[in-house]
Amino acid sequence: GSEMCIRDREKILGQVMRENPDAVNQIMEGNKKPVGFLIGRVMKKTGGKADPKKVGELIREKLLSQ
C-alpha cells in the first residue's frame, strides 16, 4: 500500500491521543515506553498503512517539543 498523506496520519494520531490520555501524559512526563503503544494503535486504525517510524517521529514532535 502507498504511504498515507501527513494530514491523514496527523488526524488519526489525534484520535489515538484523545483515546489514550494516560499514554500521552506518560510520554509528556518523559516515559518513552507508551510511544510504541500509540504507534501500534495508529497502525491498527490505518490497517498497517502508516509508516511506524514517521508516526513515532510525529508523536515525539507533538509531545516532547514543549
mmCIF file of C-alpha atoms in Angstrom:
data_model
loop_
_atom_site.group_PDB
_atom_site.id
_atom_site.type_symbol
_atom_site.label_atom_id
_atom_site.label_comp_id
_atom_site.label_asym_id
_atom_site.label_seq_id
_atom_site.Cartn_x
_atom_site.Cartn_y
_atom_site.Cartn_z
ATOM 1 C CA GLY A 1 0.000 0.000 0.000
ATOM 2 C CA SER A 2 1.068 3.587 -0.510
ATOM 3 C CA GLU A 3 2.183 5.816 2.343
ATOM 4 C CA MET A 4 -0.604 7.891 3.838
ATOM 5 C CA CYS A 5 -0.552 11.631 3.484
ATOM 6 C CA ILE A 6 0.672 13.569 6.500
ATOM 7 C CA ARG A 7 -2.760 15.105 7.145
ATOM 8 C CA ASP A 8 -4.401 11.675 7.447
ATOM 9 C CA ARG A 9 -1.643 10.478 9.736
ATOM 10 C CA GLU A 10 -1.998 13.540 11.964
ATOM 11 C CA LYS A 11 -5.780 13.164 12.106
ATOM 12 C CA ILE A 12 -5.572 9.508 13.126
ATOM 13 C CA LEU A 13 -2.809 10.218 15.639
ATOM 14 C CA GLY A 14 -5.004 12.966 17.099
ATOM 15 C CA GLN A 15 -7.823 10.454 17.600
ATOM 16 C CA VAL A 16 -5.473 7.909 19.156
ATOM 17 C CA MET A 17 -4.059 10.536 21.526
ATOM 18 C CA ARG A 18 -7.564 11.571 22.639
ATOM 19 C CA GLU A 19 -8.464 7.921 23.242
ATOM 20 C CA ASN A 20 -5.299 7.236 25.271
ATOM 21 C CA PRO A 21 -4.695 10.263 27.507
ATOM 22 C CA ASP A 22 -2.741 8.206 30.061
ATOM 23 C CA ALA A 23 -0.180 7.185 27.451
ATOM 24 C CA VAL A 24 0.068 10.796 26.251
ATOM 25 C CA ASN A 25 0.654 12.047 29.812
ATOM 26 C CA GLN A 26 3.350 9.431 30.424
ATOM 27 C CA ILE A 27 5.189 10.426 27.256
ATOM 28 C CA MET A 28 4.977 14.108 28.207
ATOM 29 C CA GLU A 29 6.478 13.198 31.588
ATOM 30 C CA GLY A 30 9.447 11.672 29.760
ATOM 31 C CA ASN A 31 8.434 7.992 29.675
ATOM 32 C CA LYS A 32 9.121 6.798 26.120
ATOM 33 C CA LYS A 33 7.513 3.366 26.560
ATOM 34 C CA PRO A 34 3.951 4.361 25.537
ATOM 35 C CA VAL A 35 5.279 5.717 22.204
ATOM 36 C CA GLY A 36 5.287 2.145 20.882
ATOM 37 C CA PHE A 37 1.770 1.599 22.193
ATOM 38 C CA LEU A 38 0.469 4.704 20.400
ATOM 39 C CA ILE A 39 2.267 3.698 17.194
ATOM 40 C CA GLY A 40 0.538 0.320 17.454
ATOM 41 C CA ARG A 41 -2.870 1.965 17.832
ATOM 42 C CA VAL A 42 -2.251 4.152 14.769
ATOM 43 C CA MET A 43 -1.111 1.114 12.757
ATOM 44 C CA LYS A 44 -4.280 -0.722 13.764
ATOM 45 C CA LYS A 45 -6.543 2.183 12.799
ATOM 46 C CA THR A 46 -4.831 2.604 9.428
ATOM 47 C CA GLY A 47 -4.772 -1.108 8.668
ATOM 48 C CA GLY A 48 -0.972 -1.010 8.707
ATOM 49 C CA LYS A 49 -0.762 1.742 6.080
ATOM 50 C CA ALA A 50 1.094 4.288 8.205
ATOM 51 C CA ASP A 51 4.891 4.254 8.405
ATOM 52 C CA PRO A 52 5.624 3.401 12.072
ATOM 53 C CA LYS A 53 8.887 5.361 12.023
ATOM 54 C CA LYS A 54 7.124 8.502 10.800
ATOM 55 C CA VAL A 55 4.308 8.022 13.306
ATOM 56 C CA GLY A 56 6.892 7.749 16.095
ATOM 57 C CA GLU A 57 8.589 10.939 14.942
ATOM 58 C CA LEU A 58 5.231 12.701 14.835
ATOM 59 C CA ILE A 59 4.381 11.580 18.384
ATOM 60 C CA ARG A 60 7.717 12.802 19.733
ATOM 61 C CA GLU A 61 7.355 16.075 17.817
ATOM 62 C CA LYS A 62 3.886 16.673 19.247
ATOM 63 C CA LEU A 63 4.548 15.625 22.836
ATOM 64 C CA LEU A 64 8.214 16.318 23.536
ATOM 65 C CA SER A 65 8.751 19.629 21.761
ATOM 66 C CA GLN A 66 7.137 21.735 24.508
#
